[in-house]
Tab-separated table of C-alpha atoms in Angstrom:
chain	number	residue	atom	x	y	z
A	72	UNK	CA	151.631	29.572	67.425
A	73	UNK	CA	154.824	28.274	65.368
A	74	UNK	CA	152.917	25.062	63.707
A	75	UNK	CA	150.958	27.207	60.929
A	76	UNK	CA	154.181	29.447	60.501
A	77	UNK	CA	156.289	26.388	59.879
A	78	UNK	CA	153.379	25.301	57.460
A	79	UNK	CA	153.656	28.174	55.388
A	80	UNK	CA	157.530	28.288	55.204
A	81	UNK	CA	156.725	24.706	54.008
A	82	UNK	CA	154.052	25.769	51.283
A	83	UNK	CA	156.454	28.377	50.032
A	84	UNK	CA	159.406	25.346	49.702
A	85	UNK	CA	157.201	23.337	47.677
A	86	UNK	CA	155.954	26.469	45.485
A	87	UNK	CA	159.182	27.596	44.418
A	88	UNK	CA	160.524	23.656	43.724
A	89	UNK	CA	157.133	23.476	41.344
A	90	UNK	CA	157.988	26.851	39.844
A	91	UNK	CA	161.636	26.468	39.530
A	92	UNK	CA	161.061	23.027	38.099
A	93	UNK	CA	158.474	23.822	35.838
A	94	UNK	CA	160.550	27.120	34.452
A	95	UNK	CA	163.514	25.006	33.965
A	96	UNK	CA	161.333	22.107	31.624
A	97	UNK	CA	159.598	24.755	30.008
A	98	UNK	CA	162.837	27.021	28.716
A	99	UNK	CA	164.514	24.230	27.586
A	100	UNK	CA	161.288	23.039	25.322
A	101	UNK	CA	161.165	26.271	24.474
A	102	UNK	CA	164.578	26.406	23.166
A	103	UNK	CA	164.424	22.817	21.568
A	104	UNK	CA	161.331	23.709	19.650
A	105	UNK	CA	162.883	27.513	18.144
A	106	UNK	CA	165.976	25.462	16.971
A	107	UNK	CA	163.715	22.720	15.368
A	108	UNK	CA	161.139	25.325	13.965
A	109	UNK	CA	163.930	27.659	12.749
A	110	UNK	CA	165.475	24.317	10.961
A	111	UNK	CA	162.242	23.228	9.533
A	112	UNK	CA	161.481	27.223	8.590
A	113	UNK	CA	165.107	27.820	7.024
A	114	UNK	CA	164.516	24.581	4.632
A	115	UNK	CA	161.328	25.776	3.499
A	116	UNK	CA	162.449	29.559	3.241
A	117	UNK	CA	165.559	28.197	1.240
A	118	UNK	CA	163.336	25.914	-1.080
A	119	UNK	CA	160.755	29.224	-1.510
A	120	UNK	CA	163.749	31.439	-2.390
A	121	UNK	CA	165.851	28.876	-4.772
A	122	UNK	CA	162.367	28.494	-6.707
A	123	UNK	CA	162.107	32.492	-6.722
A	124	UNK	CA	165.465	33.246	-8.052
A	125	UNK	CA	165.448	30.832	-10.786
A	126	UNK	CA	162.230	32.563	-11.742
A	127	UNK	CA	164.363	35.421	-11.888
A	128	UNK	CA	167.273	33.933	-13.712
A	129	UNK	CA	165.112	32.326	-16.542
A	130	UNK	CA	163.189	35.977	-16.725
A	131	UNK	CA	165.979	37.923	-17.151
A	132	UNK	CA	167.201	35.728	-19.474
A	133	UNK	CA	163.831	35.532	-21.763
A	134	UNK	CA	164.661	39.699	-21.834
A	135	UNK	CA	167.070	41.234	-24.224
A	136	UNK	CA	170.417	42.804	-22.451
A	137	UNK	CA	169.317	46.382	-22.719
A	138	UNK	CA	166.507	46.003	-20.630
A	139	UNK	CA	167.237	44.112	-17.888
A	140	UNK	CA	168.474	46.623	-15.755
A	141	UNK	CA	165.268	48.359	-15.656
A	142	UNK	CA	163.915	45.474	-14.520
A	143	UNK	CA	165.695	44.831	-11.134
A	144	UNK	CA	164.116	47.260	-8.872
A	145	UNK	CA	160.647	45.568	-9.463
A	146	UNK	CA	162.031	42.398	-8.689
A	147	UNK	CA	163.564	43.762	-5.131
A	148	UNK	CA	162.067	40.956	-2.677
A	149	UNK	CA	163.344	43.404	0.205
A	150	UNK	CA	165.704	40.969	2.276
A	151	UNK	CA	167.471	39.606	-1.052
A	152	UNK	CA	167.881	42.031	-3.832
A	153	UNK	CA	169.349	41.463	-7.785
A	154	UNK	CA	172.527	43.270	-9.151
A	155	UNK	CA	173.787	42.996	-12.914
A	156	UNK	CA	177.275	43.190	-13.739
A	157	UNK	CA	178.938	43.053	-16.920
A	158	UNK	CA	181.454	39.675	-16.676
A	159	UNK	CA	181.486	37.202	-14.110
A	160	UNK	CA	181.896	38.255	-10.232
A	161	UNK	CA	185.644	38.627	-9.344
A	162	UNK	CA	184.552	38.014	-5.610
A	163	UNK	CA	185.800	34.903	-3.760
A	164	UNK	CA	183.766	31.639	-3.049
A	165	UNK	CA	181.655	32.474	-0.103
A	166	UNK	CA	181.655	30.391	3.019
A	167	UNK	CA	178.449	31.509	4.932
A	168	UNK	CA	175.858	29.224	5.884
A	169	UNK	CA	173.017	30.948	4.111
A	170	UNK	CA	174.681	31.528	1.012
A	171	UNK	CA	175.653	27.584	0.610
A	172	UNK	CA	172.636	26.195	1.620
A	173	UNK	CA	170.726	28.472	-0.642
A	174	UNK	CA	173.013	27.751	-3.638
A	175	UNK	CA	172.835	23.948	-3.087
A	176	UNK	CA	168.956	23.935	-2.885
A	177	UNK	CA	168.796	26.198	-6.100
A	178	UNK	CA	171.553	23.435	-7.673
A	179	UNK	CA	169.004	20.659	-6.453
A	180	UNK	CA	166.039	22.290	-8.296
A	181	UNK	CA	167.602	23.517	-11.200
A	182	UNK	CA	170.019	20.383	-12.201
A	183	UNK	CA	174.064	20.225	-12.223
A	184	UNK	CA	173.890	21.998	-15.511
A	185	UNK	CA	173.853	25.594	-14.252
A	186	UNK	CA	176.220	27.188	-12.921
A	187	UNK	CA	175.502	28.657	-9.249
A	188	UNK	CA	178.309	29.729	-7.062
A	189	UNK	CA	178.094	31.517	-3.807
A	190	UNK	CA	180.107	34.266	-3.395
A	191	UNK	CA	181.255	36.825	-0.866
A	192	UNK	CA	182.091	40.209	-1.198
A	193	UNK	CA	182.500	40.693	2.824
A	194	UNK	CA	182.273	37.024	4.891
A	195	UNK	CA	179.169	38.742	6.555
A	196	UNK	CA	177.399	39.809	3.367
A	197	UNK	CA	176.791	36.847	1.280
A	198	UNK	CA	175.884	37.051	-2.254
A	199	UNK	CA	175.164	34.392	-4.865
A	200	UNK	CA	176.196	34.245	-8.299
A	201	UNK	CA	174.318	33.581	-11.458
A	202	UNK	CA	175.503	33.606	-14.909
A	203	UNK	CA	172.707	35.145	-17.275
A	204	UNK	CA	174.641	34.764	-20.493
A	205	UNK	CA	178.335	35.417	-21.446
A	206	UNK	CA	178.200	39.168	-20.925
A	207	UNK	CA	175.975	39.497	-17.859
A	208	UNK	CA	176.458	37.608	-14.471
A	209	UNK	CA	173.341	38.454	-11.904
A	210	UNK	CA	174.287	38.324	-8.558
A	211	UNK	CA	171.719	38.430	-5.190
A	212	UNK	CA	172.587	40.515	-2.247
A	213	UNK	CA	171.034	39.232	1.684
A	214	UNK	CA	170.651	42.542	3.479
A	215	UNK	CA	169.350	39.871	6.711
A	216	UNK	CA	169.742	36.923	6.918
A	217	UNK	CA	166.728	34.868	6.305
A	218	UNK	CA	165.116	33.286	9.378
A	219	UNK	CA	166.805	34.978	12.113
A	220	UNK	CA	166.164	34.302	16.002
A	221	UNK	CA	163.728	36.025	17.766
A	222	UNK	CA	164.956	38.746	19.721
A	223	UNK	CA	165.674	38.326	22.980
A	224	UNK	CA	163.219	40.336	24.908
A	225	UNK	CA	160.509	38.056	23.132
A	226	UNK	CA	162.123	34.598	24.856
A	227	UNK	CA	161.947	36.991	28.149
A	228	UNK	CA	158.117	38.134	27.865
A	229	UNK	CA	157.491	34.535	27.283
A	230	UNK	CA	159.207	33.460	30.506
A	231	UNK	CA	157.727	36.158	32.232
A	232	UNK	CA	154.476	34.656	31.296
A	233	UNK	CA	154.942	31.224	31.729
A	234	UNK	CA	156.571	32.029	35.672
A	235	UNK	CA	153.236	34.115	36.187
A	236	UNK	CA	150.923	31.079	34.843
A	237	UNK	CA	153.010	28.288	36.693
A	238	UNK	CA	152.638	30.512	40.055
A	239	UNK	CA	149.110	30.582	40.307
A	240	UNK	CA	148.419	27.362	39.052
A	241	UNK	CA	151.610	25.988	41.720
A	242	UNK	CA	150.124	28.619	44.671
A	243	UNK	CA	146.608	27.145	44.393
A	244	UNK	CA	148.319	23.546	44.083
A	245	UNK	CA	150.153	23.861	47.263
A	246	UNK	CA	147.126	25.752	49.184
A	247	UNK	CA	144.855	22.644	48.682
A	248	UNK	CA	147.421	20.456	49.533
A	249	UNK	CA	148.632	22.209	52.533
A	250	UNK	CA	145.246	23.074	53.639
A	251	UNK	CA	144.582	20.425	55.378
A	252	UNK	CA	148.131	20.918	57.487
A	253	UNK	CA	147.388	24.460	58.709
A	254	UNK	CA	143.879	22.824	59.981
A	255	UNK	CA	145.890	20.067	62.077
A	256	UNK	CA	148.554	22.574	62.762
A	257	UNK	CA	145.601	25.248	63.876
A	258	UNK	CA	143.879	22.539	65.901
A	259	UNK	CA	146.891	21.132	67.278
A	260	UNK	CA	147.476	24.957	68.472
A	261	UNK	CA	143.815	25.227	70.179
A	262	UNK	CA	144.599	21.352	71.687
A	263	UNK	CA	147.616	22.848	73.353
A	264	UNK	CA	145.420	26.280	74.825
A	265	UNK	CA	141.973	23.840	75.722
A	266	UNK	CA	141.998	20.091	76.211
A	267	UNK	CA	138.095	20.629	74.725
A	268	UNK	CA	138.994	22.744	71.516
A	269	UNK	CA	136.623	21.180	68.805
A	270	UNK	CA	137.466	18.152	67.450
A	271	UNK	CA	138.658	17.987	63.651
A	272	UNK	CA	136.409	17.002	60.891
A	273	UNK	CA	137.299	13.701	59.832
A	274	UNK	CA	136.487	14.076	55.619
A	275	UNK	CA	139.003	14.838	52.925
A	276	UNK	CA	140.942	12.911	51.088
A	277	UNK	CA	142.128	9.243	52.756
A	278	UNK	CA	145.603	10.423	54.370
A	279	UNK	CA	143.627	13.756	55.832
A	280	UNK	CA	141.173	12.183	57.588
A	281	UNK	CA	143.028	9.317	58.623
A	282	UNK	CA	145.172	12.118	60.378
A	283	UNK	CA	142.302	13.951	61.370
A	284	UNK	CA	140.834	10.578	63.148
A	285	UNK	CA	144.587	9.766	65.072
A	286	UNK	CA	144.653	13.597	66.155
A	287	UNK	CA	141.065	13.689	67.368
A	288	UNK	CA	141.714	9.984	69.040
A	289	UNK	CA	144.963	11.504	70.613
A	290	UNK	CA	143.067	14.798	72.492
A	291	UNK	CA	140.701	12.428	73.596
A	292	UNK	CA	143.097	10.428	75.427
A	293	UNK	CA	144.519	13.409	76.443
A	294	UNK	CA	141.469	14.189	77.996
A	295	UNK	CA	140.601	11.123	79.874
A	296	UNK	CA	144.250	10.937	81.088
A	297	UNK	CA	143.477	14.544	82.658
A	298	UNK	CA	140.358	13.518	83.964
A	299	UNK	CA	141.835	11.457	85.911
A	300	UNK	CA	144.543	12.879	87.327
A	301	UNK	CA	141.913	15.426	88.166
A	302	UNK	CA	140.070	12.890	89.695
A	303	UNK	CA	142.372	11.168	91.382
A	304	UNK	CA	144.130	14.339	93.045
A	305	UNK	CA	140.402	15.320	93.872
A	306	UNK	CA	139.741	11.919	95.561
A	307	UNK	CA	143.351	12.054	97.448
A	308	UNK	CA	142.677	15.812	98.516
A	309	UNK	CA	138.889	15.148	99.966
A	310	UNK	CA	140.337	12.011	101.856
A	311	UNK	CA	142.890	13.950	103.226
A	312	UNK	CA	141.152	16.930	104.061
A	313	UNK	CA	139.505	14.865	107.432
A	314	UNK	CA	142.453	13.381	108.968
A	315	UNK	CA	144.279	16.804	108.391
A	316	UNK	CA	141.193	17.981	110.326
A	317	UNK	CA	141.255	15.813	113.251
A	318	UNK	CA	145.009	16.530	113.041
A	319	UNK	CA	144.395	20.360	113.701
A	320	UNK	CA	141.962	19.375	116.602
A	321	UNK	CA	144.270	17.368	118.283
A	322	UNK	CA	147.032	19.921	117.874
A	323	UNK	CA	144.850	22.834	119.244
A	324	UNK	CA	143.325	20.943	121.914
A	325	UNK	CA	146.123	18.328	123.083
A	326	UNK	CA	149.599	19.755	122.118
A	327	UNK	CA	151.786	21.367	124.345
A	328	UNK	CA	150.623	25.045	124.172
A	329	UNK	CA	154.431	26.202	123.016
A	330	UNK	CA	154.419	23.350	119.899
A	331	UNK	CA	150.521	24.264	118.860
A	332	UNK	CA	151.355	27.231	116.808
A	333	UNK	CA	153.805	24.963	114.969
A	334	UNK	CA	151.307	22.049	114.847
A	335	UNK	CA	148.689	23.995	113.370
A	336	UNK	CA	151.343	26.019	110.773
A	337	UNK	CA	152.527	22.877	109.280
A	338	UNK	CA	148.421	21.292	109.124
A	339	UNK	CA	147.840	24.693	107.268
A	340	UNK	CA	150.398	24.514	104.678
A	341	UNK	CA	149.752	20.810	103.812
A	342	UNK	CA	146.044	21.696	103.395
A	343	UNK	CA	147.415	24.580	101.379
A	344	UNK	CA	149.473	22.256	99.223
A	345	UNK	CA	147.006	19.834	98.517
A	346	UNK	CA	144.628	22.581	97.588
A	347	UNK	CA	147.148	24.080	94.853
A	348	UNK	CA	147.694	20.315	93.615
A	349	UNK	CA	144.122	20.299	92.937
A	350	UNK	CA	143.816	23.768	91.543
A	351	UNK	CA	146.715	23.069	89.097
A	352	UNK	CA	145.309	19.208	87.959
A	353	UNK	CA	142.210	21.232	87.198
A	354	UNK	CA	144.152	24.599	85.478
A	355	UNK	CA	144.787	22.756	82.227
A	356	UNK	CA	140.986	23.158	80.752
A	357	UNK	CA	138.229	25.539	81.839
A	358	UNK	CA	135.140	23.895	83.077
A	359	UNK	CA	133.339	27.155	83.937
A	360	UNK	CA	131.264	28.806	81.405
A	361	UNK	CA	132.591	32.174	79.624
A	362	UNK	CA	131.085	35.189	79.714
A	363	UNK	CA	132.222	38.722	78.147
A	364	UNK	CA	133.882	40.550	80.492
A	365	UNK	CA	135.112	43.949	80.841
A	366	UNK	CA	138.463	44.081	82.467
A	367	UNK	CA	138.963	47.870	83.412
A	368	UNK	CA	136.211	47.477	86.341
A	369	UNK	CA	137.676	43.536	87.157
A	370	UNK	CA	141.108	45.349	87.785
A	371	UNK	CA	139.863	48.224	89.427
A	372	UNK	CA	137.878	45.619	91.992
A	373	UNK	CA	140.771	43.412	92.363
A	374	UNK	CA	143.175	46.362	93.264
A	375	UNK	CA	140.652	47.596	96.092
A	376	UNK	CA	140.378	44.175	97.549
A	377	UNK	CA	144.001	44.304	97.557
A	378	UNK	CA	144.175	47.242	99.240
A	379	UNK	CA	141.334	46.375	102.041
A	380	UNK	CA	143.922	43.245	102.748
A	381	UNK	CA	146.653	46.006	103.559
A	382	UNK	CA	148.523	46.111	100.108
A	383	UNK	CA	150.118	48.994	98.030
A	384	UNK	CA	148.119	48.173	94.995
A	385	UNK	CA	147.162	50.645	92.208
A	386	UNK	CA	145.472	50.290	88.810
A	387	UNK	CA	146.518	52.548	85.824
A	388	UNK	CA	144.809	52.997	82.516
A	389	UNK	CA	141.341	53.417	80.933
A	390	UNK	CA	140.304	50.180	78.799
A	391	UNK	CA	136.918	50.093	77.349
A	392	UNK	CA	137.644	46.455	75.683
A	393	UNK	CA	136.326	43.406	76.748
A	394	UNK	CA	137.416	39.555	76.495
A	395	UNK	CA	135.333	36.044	76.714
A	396	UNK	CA	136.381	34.760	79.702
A	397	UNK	CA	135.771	32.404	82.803
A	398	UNK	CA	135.538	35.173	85.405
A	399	UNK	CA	136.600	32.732	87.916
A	400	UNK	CA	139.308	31.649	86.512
A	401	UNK	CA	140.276	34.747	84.887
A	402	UNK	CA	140.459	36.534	88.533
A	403	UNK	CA	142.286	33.381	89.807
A	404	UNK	CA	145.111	33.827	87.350
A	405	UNK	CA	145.480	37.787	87.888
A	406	UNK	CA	145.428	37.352	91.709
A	407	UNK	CA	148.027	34.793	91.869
A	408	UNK	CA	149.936	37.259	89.414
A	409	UNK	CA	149.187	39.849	91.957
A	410	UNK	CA	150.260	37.940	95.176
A	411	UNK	CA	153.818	37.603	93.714
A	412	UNK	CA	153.713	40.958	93.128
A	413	UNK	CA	152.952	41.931	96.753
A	414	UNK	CA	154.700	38.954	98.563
A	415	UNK	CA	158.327	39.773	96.407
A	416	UNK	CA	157.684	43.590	95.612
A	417	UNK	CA	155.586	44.885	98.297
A	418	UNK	CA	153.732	47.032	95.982
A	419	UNK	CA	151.360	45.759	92.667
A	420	UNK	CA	150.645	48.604	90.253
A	421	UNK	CA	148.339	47.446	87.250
A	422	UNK	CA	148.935	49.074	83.571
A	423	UNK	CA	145.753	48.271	81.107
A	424	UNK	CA	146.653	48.661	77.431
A	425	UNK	CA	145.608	47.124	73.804
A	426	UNK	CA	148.166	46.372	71.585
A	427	UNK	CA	147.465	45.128	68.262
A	428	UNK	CA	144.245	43.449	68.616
A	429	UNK	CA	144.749	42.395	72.192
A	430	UNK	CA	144.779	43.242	75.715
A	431	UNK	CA	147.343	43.812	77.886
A	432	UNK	CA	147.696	43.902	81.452
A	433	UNK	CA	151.019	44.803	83.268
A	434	UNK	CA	151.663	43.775	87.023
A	435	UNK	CA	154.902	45.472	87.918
A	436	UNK	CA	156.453	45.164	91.298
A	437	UNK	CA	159.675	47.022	93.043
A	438	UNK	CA	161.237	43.689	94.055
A	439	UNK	CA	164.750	42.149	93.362
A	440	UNK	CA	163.356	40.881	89.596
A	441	UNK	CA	164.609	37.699	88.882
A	442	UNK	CA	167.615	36.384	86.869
A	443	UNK	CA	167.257	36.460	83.143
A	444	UNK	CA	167.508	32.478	82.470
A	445	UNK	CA	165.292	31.842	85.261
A	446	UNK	CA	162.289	34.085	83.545
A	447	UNK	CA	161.009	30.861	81.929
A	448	UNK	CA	161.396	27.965	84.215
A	449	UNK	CA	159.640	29.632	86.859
A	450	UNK	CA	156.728	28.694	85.197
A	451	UNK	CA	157.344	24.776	85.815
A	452	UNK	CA	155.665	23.252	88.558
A	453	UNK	CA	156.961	23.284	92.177
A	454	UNK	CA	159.949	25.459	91.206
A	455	UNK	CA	160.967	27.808	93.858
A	456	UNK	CA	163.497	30.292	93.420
A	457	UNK	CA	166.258	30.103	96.171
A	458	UNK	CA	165.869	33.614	97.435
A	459	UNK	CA	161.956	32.283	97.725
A	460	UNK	CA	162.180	29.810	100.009
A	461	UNK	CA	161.410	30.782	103.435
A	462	UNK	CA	158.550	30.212	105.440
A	463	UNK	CA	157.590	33.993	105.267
A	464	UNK	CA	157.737	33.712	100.884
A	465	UNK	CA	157.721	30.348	100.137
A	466	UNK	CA	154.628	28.603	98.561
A	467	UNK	CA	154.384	25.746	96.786
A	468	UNK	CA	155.842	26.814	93.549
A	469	UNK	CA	152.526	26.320	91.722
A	470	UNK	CA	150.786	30.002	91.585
A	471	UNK	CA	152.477	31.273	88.717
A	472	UNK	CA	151.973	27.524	86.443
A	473	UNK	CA	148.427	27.822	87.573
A	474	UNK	CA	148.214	31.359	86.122
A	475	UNK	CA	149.836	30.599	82.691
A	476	UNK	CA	147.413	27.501	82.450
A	477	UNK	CA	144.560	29.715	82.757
A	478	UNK	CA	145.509	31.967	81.023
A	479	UNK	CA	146.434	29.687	77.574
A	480	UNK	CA	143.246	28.323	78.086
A	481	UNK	CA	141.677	31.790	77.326
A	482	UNK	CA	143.689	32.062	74.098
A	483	UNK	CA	146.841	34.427	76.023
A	484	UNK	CA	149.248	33.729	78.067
A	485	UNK	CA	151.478	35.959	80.314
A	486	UNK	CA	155.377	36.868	80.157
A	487	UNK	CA	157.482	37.967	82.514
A	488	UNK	CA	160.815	40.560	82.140
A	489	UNK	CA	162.997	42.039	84.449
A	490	UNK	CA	162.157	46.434	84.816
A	491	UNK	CA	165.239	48.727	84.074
A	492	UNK	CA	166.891	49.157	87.798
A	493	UNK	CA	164.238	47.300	90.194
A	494	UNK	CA	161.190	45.342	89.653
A	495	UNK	CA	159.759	42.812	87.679
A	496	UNK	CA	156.665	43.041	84.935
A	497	UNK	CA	154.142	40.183	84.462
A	498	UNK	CA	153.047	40.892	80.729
A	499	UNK	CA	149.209	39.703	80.424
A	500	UNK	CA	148.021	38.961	76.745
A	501	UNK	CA	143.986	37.914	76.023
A	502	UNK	CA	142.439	38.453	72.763
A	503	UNK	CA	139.884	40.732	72.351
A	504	UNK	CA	136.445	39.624	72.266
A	505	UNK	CA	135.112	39.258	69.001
A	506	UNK	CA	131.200	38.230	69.448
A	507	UNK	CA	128.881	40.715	70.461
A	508	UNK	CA	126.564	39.915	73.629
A	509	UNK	CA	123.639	37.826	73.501
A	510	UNK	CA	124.827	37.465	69.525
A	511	UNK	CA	125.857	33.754	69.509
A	512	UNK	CA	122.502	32.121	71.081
A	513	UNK	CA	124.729	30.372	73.850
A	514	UNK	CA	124.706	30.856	77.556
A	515	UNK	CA	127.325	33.302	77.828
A	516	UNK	CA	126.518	36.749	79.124
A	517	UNK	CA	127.810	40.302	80.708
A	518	UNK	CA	129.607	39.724	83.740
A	519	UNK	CA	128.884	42.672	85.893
A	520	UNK	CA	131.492	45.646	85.934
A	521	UNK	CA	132.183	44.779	89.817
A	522	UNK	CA	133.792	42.161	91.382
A	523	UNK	CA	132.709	38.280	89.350
């Protein structure tokens, strides 16, 4: 279950490079193209406004003195505005950027003949100076200052709508591109619960189905190579199985009667092994057909049958839920669960309970628990635990692999965790069924509520 998790982490990576990338190219074109625009706009604004005030200069000086006073409020332009004063300006040569440009594009336009000179009053209000005649000078105030940037919550709104764009366009990228990987990653999930998960569709671009066609050639490989091993433990156990049995005759009816019990113990157990071989070879897929089950009365029937054998075993909990399951195989992995249970804890009580779309079954014992690093690799084959192995405990160290290959085969699998003070709990997850019966025009069906 950590491939499509890994796949996402992934998709989110390569979204935030595209974003980040994409931000990055588009704020500095941004930028680039305000200070080329506000260049371009400032030369034509200064060529508009030196043809405008020489309008006004030769105006005012078409009009007799007296009345050019009354005409300077007309010809307010709002961000520059006209002032006559009796003289020239007193005011020293101005140094700001606005007023020097202007006055050398209004010296361009109007010849080196007139007189223009830019003045300042205070270096951040720049005024220009024009003579009208010897007795009046006119000079231009800037209250702004003519093509100023944007502010800076427009450059803001603009990223803030560019990052919105480039995520969705980037989030839809990366989910067809990475679409294909959470199918392999999903498939390679189901592979690892059932050898016979459905193969992968081999379509899609070239690389995708040429990975699609080396993951589907690799499960079926898998699968042969199970076959057989099936096969051949199969073949090894039936050939055994008749020299064992002569073996047992001979012991009962030819060994000394103080060695037969022994004899006939050690026949048992190798039958016994052999048996679990098999039974684990064949654990890793689930021949037997599925049917929807209803676990409530399968645990109720399994803790009777525990108790006719002379066990303290008790089931706890209502559960109305049901899972698709091979009852067979389903009841094999619980009982195996169960005879640890008995054989290490005396006692089995069952807990039923969903949790978040899934069932859960708790087998707790009151034995010794076992140590906390050894929670896992009691799950690998043929591993005993030293206080296990004795002839009156000891098995062949494949019950509880057995049970977790069932189990993963159903879509769960089971965990194990030491009880505060004494015991140990065998946590049981299966999914929840999700078909309704009879709904999928298969062969599955009700199990009955009893005993599969």
């Amino acid at each position: 279950m950590k491939l499509p998790r890994v796949m996402r982490s992934l998709s989110a990576r390569v979204m935030l490079i595209l974003v980040l990338a994409t931000v990055f190219i588009q704020a500095v074109s941004f930028i680039a193209v305000l200070a080329v625009s506000a260049r371009q706009g400032r030369a034509q604004m200064y060529a508009f406004m030196s043809a405008d005030v020489s309008f006004v200069q030769r105006f005012l000086r078409s009009l007799p003195a007296d009345q050019r006073a009354t005409w300077l409020q007309s010809l307010d332009r709002g961000y520059y505005a006209f002032e006559l004063i009796q003289g020239a300006s007193s005011a020293p040569r101005c140094t700001h950027p606005h007023a020097t440009e202007l006055a050398e594009s209004m010296r361009a336009r109007a010849g080196s003949d007139l007189a223009i000179v830019a003045l300042c009053a205070v270096p951040d209000q720049p005024f220009l100076s024009l003579p009208i005649d010897s007795g009046q000078t006119l000079l231009v105030h800037f209250s702004e200052r003519p093509l100023s940037p944007p502010p800076l919550s427009t450059g803001f709104a603009y990223l803030a709508v560019l990052c919105l764009a480039v995520m969705l366009v980037a989030w839809f990228a990366v989910r067809q591109t990475t679409r294909p990987l959470l199918h392999l990653a999903d498939a390679a999930d189901a592979l690892g619960r059932d050898l016979h998960a459905p193969p992968l569709a081999e379509d899609g671009p070239v690389e995708v189905s040429r990975a699609a066609r080396a993951f589907n050639a690799m499960q079926r490989a898998i699968q042969r190579h199970v076959a057989e091993r099936t096969e051949i433990l199969a073949a090894i156990s039936h050939d055994l199985k008749t020299p064992l049995t002569r073996l047992r005759l001979r012991a009962e009816n030819h060994a000394p009667p103080e060695q037969r019990p022994r004899f006939v113990a050690d026949i048992d157990a190798m039958s016994a092994m052999i048996q679990d071989g098999l039974d684990y070879a064949e654990s890793a897929s689930l021949r037997e057909p599925r049917q929807r089950l209803n676990l409530g009365p399968l645990c109720e029937a399994m803790a009777e049958d525990m108790r006719d054998a002379g066990h303290d075993c008790r089931c706890q909990g209502q559960l109305e839920a049901s899972v698709q399951a091979a009852p067979r195989a389903l009841r094999r992995a619980l009982q195996n669960l169960l005879d640890n249970a008995v054989r290490y804890g005396q006692r089995a009580r069952i807990r039923l309970d969903e949790d978040d779309g899934q069932i859960v079954i708790g087998i707790e014992d009151d034995g010794p628990g076992i140590p906390p690093d050894q929670l896992e690799r009691v799950f690998d084959p043929f591993l005993r635990l030293e206080m296990s192995r004795n002839r009156e405990t000891g098995g062949s160290g494949l019950g509880l692999s057995i049970a977790r290959n069932l189990l993963r085969a159903h879509g769960g699998d089971v965990r194990l965790r030491n009880l505060d003070g004494r015991g140990l709990r065998a946590e049981v997850r299966l999914p929840l069924a999700t078909t309704q019966p009879h709904s999928t025009g298969d062969n599955t069906h009700d199990a009955p509520s009893g005993r599969p």
